XYZ file of C-alpha atoms in Angstrom:
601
model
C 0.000 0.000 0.000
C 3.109 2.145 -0.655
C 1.048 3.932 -3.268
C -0.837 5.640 -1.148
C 2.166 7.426 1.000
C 1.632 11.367 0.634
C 4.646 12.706 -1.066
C 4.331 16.702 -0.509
C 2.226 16.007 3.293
C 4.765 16.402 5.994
C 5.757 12.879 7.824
C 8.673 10.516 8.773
C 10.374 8.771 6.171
C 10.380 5.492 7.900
C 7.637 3.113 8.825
C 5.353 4.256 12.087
C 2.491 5.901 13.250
C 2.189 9.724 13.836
C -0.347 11.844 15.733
C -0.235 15.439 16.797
C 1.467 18.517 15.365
C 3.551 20.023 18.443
C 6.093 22.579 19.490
C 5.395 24.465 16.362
C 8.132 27.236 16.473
C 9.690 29.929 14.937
C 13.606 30.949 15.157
C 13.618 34.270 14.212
C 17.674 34.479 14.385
C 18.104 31.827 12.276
C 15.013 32.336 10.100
C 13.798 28.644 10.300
C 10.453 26.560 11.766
C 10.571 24.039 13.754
C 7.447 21.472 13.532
C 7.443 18.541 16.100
C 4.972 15.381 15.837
C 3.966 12.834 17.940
C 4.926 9.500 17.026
C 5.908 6.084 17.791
C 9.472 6.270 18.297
C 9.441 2.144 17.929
C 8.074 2.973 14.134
C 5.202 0.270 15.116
C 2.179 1.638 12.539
C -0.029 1.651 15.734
C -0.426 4.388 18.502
C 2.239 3.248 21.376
C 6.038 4.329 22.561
C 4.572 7.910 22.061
C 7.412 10.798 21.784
C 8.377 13.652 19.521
C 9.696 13.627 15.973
C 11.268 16.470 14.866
C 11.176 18.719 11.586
C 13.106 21.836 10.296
C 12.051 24.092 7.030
C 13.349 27.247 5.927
C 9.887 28.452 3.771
C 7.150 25.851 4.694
C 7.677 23.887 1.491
C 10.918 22.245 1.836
C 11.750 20.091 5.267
C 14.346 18.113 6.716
C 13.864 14.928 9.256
C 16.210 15.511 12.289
C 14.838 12.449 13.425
C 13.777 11.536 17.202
C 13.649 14.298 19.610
C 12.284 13.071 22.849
C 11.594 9.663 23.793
C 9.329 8.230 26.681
C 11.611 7.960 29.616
C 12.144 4.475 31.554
C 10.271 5.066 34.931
C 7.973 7.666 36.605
C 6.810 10.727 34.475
C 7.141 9.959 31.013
C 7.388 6.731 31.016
C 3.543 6.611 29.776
C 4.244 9.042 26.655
C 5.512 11.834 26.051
C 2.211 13.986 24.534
C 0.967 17.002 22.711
C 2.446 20.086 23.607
C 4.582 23.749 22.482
C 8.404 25.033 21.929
C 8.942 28.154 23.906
C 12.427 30.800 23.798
C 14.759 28.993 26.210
C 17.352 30.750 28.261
C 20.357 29.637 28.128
C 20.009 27.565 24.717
C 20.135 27.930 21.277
C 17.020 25.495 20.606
C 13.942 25.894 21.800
C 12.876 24.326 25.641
C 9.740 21.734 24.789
C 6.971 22.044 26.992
C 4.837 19.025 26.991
C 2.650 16.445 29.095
C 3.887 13.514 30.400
C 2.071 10.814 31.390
C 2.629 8.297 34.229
C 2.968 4.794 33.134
C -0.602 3.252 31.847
C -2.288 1.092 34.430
C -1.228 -2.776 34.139
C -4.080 -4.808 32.489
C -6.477 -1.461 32.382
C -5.679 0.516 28.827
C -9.651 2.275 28.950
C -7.616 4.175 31.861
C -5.937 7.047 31.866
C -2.472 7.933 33.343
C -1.893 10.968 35.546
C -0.942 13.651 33.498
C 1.767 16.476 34.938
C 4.282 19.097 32.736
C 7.499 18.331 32.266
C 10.172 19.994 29.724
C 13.212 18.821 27.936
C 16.489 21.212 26.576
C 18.709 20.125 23.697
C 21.849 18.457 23.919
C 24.089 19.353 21.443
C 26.697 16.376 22.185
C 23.782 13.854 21.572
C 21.710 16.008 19.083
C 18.653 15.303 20.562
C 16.521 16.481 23.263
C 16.846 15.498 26.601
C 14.283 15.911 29.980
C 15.429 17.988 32.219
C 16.071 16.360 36.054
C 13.393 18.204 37.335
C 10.465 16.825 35.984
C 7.484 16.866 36.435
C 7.299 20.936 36.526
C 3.759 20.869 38.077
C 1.563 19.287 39.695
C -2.551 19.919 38.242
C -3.976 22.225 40.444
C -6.811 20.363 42.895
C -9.959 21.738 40.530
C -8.870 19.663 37.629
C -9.053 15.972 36.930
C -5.099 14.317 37.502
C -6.368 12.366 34.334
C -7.505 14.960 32.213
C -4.653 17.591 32.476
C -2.753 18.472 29.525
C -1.596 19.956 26.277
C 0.121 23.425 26.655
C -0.483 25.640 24.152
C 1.568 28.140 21.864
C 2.752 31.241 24.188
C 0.101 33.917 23.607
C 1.233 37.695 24.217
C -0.300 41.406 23.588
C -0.891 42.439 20.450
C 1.957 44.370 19.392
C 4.509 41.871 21.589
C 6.444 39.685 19.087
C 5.354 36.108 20.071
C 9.047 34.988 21.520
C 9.906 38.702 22.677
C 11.709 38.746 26.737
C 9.098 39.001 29.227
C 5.542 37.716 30.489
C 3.327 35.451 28.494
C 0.480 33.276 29.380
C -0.129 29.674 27.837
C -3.444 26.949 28.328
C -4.812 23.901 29.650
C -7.312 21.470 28.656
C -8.705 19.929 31.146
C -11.812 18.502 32.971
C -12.990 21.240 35.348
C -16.266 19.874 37.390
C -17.172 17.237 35.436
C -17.126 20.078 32.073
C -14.387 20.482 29.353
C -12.264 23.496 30.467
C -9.639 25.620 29.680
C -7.120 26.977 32.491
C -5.058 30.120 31.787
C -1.664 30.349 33.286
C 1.489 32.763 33.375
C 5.369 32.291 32.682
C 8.304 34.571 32.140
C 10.331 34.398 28.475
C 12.461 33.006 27.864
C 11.875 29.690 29.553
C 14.212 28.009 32.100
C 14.973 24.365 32.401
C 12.398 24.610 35.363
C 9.822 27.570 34.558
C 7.153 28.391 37.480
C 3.961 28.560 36.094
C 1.120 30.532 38.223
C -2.429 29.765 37.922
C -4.497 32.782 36.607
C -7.987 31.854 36.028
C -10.547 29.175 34.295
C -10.746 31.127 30.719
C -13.828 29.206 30.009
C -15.514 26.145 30.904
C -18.262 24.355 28.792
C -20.773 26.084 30.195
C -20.157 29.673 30.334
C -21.451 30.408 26.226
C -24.302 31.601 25.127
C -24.709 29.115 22.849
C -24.018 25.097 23.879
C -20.211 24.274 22.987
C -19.385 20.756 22.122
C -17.607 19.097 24.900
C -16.226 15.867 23.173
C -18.075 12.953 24.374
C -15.554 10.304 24.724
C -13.240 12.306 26.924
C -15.176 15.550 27.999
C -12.307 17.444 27.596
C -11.128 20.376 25.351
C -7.580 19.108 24.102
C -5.077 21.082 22.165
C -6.136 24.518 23.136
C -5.063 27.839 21.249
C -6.220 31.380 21.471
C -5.628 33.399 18.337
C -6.099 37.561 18.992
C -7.001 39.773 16.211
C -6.405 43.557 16.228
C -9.820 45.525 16.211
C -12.465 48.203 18.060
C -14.560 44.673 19.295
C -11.069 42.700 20.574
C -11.892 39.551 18.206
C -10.908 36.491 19.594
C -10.625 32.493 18.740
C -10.264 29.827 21.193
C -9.326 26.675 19.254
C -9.842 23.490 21.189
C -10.263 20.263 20.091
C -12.909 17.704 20.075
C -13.178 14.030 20.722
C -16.047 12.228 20.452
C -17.441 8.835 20.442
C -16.253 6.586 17.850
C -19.080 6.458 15.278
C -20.174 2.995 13.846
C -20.038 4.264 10.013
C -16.140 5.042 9.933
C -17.050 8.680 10.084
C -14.998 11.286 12.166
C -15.396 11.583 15.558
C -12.257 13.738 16.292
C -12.295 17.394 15.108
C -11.258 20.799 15.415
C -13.940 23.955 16.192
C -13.287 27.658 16.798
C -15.155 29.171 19.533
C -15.332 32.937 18.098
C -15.623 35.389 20.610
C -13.704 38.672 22.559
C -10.521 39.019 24.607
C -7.275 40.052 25.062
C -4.040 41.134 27.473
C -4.902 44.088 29.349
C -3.529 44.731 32.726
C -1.434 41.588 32.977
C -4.682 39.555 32.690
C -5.880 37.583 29.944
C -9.581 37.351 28.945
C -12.051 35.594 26.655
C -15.734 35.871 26.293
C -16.905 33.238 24.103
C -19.634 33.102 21.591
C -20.536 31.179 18.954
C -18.230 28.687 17.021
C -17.212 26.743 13.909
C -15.349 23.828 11.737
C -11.797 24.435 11.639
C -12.001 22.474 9.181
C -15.185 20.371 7.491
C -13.001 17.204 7.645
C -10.574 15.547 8.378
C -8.381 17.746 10.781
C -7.517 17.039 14.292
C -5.259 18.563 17.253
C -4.300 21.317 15.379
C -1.118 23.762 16.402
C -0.943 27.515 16.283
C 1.527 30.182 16.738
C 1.097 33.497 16.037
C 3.952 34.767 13.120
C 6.270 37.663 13.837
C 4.049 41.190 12.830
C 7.025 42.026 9.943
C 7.082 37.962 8.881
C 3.229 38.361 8.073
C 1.020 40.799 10.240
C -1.915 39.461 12.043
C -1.600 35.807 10.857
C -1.132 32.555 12.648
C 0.393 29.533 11.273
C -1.451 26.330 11.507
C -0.586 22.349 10.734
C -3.367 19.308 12.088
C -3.152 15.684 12.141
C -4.862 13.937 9.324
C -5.793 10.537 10.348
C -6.231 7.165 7.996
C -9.319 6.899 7.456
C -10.083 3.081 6.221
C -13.558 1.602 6.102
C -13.526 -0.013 9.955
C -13.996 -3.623 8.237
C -10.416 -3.377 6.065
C -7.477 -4.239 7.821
C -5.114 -1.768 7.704
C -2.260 -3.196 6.027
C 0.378 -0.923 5.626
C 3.209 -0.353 7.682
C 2.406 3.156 8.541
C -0.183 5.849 9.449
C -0.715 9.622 9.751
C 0.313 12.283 8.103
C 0.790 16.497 8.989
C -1.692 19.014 6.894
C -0.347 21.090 5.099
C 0.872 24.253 6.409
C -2.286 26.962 6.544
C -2.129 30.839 7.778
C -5.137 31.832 9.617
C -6.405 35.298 9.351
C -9.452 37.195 10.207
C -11.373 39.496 8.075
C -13.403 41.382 10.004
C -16.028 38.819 10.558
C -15.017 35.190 10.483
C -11.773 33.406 10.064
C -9.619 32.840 6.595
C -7.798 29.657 6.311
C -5.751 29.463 3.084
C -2.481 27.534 2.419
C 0.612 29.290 2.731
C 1.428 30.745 -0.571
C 5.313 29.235 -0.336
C 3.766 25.583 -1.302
C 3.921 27.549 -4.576
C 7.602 25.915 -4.516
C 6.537 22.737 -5.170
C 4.694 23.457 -8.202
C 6.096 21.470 -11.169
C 4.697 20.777 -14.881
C 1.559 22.587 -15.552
C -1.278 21.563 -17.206
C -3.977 24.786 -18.268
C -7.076 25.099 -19.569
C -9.656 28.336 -20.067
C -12.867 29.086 -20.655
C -14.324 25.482 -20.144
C -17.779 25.253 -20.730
C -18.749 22.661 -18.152
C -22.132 21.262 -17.640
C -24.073 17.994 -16.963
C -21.929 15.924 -19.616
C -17.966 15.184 -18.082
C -15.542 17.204 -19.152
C -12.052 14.751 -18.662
C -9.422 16.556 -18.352
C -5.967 14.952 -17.494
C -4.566 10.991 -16.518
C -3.031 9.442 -13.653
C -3.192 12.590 -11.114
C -1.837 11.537 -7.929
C 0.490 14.030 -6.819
C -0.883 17.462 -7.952
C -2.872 21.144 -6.903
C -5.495 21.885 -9.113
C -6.503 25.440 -9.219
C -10.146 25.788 -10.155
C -12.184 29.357 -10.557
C -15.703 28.690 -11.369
C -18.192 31.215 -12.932
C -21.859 29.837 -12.360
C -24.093 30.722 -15.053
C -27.469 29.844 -13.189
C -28.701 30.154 -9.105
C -28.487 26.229 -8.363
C -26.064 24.709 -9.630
C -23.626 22.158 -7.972
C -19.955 22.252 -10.025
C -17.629 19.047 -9.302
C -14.060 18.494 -9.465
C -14.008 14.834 -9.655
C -10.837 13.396 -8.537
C -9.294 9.776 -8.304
C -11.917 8.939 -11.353
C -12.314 5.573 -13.114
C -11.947 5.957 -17.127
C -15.403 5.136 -17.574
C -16.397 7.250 -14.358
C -18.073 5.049 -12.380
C -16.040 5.390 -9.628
C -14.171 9.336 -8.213
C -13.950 11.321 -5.328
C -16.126 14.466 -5.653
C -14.917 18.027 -4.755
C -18.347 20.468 -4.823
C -19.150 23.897 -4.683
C -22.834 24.902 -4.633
C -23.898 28.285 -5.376
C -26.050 28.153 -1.941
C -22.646 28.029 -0.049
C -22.523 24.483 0.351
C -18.880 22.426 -0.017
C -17.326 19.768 0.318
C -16.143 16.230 -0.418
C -17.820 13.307 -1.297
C -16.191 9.731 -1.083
C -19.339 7.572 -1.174
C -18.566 6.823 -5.087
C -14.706 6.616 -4.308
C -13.054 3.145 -5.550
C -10.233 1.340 -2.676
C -10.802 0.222 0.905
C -11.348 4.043 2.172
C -14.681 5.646 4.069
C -17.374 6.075 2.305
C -19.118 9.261 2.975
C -19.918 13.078 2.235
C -17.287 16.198 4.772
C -19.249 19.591 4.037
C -19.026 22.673 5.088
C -20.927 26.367 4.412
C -19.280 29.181 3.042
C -20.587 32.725 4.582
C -22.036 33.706 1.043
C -25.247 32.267 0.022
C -25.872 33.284 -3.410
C -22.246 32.666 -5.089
C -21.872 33.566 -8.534
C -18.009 33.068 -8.338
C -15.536 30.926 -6.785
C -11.824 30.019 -6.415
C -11.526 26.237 -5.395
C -7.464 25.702 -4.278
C -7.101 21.147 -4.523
C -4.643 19.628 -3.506
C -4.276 16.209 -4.055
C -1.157 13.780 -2.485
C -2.269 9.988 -3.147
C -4.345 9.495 -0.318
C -5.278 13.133 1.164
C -7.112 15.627 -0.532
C -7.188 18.856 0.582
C -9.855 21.302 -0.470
C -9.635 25.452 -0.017
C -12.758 27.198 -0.929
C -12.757 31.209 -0.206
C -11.050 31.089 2.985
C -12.897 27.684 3.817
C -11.294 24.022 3.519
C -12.244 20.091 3.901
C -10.251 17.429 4.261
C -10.401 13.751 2.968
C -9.046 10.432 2.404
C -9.138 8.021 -0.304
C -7.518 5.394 -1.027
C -8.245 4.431 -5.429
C -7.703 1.079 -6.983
C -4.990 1.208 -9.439
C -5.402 3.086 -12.373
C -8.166 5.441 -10.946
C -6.514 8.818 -11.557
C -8.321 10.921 -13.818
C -9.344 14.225 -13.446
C -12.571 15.564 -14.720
C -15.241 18.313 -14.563
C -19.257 18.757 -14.481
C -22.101 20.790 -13.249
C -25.615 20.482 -12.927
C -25.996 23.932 -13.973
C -23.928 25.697 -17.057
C -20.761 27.029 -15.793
C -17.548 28.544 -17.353
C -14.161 27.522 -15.700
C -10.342 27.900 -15.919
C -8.314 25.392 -14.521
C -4.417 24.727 -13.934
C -2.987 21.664 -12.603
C 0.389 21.549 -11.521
C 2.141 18.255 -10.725
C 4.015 18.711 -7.140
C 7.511 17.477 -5.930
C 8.077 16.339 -2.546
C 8.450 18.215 0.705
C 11.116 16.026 2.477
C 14.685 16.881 1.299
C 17.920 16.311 2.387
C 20.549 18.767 3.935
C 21.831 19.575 0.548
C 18.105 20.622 -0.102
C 18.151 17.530 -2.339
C 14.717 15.964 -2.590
C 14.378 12.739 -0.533
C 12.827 10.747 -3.233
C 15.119 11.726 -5.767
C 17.828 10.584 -3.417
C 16.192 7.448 -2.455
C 15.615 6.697 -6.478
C 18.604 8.091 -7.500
C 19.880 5.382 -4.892
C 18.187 2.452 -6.063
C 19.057 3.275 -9.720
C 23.063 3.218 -8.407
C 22.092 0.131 -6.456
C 20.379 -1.029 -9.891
C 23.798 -0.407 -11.521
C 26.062 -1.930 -9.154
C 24.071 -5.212 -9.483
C 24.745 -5.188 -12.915
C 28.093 -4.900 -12.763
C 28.024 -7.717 -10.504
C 25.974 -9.685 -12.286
C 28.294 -8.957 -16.143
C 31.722 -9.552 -14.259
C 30.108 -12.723 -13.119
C 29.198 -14.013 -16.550
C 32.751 -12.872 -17.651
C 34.231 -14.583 -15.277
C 32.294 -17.795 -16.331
C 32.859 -17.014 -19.796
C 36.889 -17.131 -19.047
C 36.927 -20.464 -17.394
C 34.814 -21.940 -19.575
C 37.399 -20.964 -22.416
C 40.642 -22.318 -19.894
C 38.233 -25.376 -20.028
C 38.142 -26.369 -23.761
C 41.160 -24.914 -23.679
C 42.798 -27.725 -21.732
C 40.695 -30.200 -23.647
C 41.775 -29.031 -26.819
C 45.443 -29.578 -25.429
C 44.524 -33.514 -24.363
C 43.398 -33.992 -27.565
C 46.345 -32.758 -29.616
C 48.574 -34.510 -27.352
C 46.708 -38.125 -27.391
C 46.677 -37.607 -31.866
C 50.143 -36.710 -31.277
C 50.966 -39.875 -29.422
C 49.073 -41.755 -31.494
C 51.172 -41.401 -34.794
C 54.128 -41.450 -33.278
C 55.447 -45.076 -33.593
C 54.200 -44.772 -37.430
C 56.189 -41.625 -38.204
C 59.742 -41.497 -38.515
C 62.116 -39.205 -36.711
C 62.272 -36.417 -39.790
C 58.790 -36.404 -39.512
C 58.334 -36.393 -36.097
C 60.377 -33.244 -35.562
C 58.187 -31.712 -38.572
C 55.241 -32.653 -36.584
C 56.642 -31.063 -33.368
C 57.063 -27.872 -35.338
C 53.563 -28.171 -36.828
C 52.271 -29.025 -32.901
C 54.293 -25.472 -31.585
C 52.539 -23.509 -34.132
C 48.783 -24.639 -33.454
C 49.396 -23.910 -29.911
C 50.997 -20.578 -30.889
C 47.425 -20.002 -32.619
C 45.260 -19.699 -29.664
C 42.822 -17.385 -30.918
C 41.683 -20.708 -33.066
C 41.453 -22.576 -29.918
C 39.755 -19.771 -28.068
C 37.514 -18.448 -30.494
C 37.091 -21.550 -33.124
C 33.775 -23.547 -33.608
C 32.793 -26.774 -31.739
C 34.522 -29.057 -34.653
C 38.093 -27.488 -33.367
C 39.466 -30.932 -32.765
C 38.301 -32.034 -35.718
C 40.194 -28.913 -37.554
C 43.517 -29.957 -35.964
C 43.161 -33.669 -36.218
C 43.375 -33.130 -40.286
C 45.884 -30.357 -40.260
C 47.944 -33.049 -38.015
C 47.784 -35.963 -40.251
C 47.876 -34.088 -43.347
């Protein structure tokens, strides 16, 4: 199932199961990001042996592995996992300090239980080029309001507006956790930069379930808020987003459980405090997206905007074993702005980088009959802006598509708003089902639909909206084609897309890794051709010697009826055939035969 391993999607180049974005960072000195990712550092394709994996990119496009940074630790804290959680300015280190919760080992015999849950950091070692927890650990214990079991995820440091996000002095950072029996959120404070052992001090509850206007979700399955964020905005109302993440129930269909909302309201710093008043809330995304990490970008890097990466999980129908050898993958990399009235996701223009071969066409007329387009698209953005000619129509971007079209993975727009993707028609072992969203505007007469597609993920942007989806097509399924219930006019590009992962020469790593096997293809070649010439010689030394026993045994023979003239004639004649070995190398198979007659002649 190799085939279905994203190529431009952030992940590890080995075999193993990944999970959260964390410690998300930004090294303004050295102009670089950092992304970490839970994983299993054992590289089983299953969640277990959870630590970090880390990830370093100069323009969001182009990344390089470092590898491991923090593994689960043999006894006490962190010995359970180490989980979800944020990079802060450290002092006294170049690196970043991680920030993260550890978990007490799981109870024996009992894995529906949770470990206790406390903070604990680790600082980089640049002997062993890895991270390393600190002595001190745990930092904290949970403060007696919250569950011991239900205590974790730090978030991002969030500061003033105005403050750059790593600048010296006070920040605060959040919680999840389970605050009377509700999902909560608890606010604390810490100086930057970060010491091996930070104090944190307890400020307030920001918000508990209950405190909206409106009912929040709470995540069934847990009733927790994990992975909290709050983005600030500048503006006369203070517009705020708390980000938290939601897990629910596993549903019986396959469909998602796990997801990501924003809870849209007010707040701020002011007066050392930090404040939200929450309202109503959102989709981060209208699919597949989960534990998503933020950090606000330096105000001259890009003003107002926060950069954003999720987990994407597999999503296999639940009666397929999953047979390959690993799972997860990052989102791409998304900025997150707000204009005025709602949030803007888009994908960071830099993926531009990646863009390869294009394919173009304008001024489609596209309507209820397909309009194919382009072959075996597995690894591509497709760059769609639709002009609807009517008031209902419902344009598709079919994706994954069978020649015949039978089977494809729908992207749709409908002029009511309504997006999304649609997998029930998709061909492989994958979920079967419709992700949709609603776009603000009702009565569209115009849209720009971003795709990006990456073997088994698409990824959907729709005027500052997106979906994500998996799919997982037979072979073969890879066309790309058009239609529309209702007339409408469209220009589309496709560009093919290179890989993300690249080497520290900025090489990328599947061209190394097939630029490898082609050398390795070579060398067994050459093995294999100085073999055969090698086989070829000794068979030659072999009928070479034969040739000699047989000239030798004539020779004898006609001795006793020659006499001594003409056995010195025949000596001579005997020196010169052996003085002709290119006969005896290169002659027929009737060779002895040849030299018998020249002998007796």
């Amino acid at each position: 199932m190799s085939r279905f391993r994203p190529e431009f999607h952030v992940r590890p180049e080995e075999a193993g199961w990944i999970n959260d974005p964390n410690g998300l960072f930004f090294d303004e000195k050295n102009k670089k990001y950092y992304l970490f990712m839970q994983g299993n550092v054992k590289r089983g394709p299953v969640s277990g042996n959870i630590g970090w994996m880390w990830f370093e990119s100069a323009d969001l496009a182009h990344w390089v592995s470092r590898g491991v940074a923090v593994t689960p630790t043999e006894e006490g804290f962190g010995a359970g996992g180490a989980w979800s959680g944020s990079a802060f300015p450290s002092q006294g280190h170049d690196e970043p300090l991680l920030l993260y919760s550890c978990a007490a080992p799981w109870p024996s015999g009992l894995p529906q239980l949770l470990p206790e849950q406390q903070l604990c950091t680790s600082t980089f070692d640049p002997a062993r080029q890895r991270y390393e927890p600190v002595s001190g650990n745990p930092l904290q214990k949970h403060p007696r309001q919250a569950d011991p079991k239900q205590f974790r995820d730090p978030s991002s440091p969030i500061r003033a507006l105005g403050v750059e996000p790593n600048a010296p002095g006070e920040a605060f950072l959040l919680m999840g956790t389970q605050y009377q029996s509700q999902a909560g959120v608890f606010a604390y404070s810490v100086s930057l930069p970060m010491s091996d052992a930070p104090h944190f001090h307890f400020e307030s509850v920001l918000i508990s379930q209950s405190m909206g206007p409106v009912k929040l979700p709470r995540g069934e399955k847990k009733n927790v808020w994990e992975m909290p964020e709050l983005l600030l905005f500048p503006g006369d109302t203070r517009p705020a987003l708390l980000k938290v993440s939601i897990d629910d129930e596993p549903r019986l269909d396959g469909s998602m459980s796990q997801y990501d909302v924003f809870i849209h309201g007010t707040g701020g710093v002011s007066s050392g405090k930090l404040a939200f008043e929450p309202g109503n809330w959102s989709r981060v995304d209208a699919g597949n997206f989960y534990a998503s990490k933020v950090i606000r970008l330096p105000e001259r890097h890009e003003k107002d905007t926060y950069l954003m990466f999720g987990w994407v999980r597999e999503q296999f129908d639940p009666a397929t074993p999953m047979e390959q050898d690993w799972a997860g993958v990052m989102s791409l990399p998304r900025f997150v702005s707000w204009d005025g009235e709602e949030p803007l996701v888009r994908p960071v223009p830099s993926l531009a980088k990646l863009r390869g071969k294009s394919h173009s066409e304008t001024g489609v007329t596209v309507s209820t009959d397909r309009v194919t387009l382009w072959a075996d698209v597995h690894q591509a953005e497709v760059l769609a802006n639709v002009q609807f000619q009517g008031k209902n129509g419902t344009f598709e971007l079919r994706l994954f598509e069978e020649a015949d079209g039978k089977h494809a993975v729908s992207v749709f727009v409908r002029n009511n708003g309504e997006f999304g993707i649609d997998t029930t028609m998709a061909s492989g072992p994958g979920w079967k089902g419709v992700s949709q969203g609603q776009l603000s505007e009702t009565e569209l007469e115009q849209v720009e639909l971003d795709v990006f597609i990456d073997h088994s993920i698409v990824e959907a942007f729709v005027n500052g909206k997106v979906v994500t989806a998996r799919a997982y097509p037979d072979e073969g399924h890879g066309w790309v084609s058009l239609t529309s219930t209702e007339e409408a006019s469209v220009d589309v590009t496709m560009w093919e897309m290179s890989p993300t992962l690249v080497g520290d020469d900025g090489k990328d790593e599947f061209g190394l890794r097939t630029g490898y096997s082609m050398l390795m293809m070579l060398l067994a070649a050459l093995v294999f051709l100085t073999v055969v010439w090698k086989m070829k010689l000794a068979f030659e030394r072999y009928r070479t010697r034969i040739c000699d026993q047989i000239t030798k045994s004539v020779s004898q023979t006609k001795l006793g009826q020659r006499s001594a003239s003409d056995l010195s004639k025949l000596e001579r004649k005997i020196e010169v055939q052996q003085e002709d070995s290119w006969l005896l190398r290169n002659g027929s198979g009737d060779i002895s035969e040849q030299l018998y007659n020249s002998m007796i002649a």
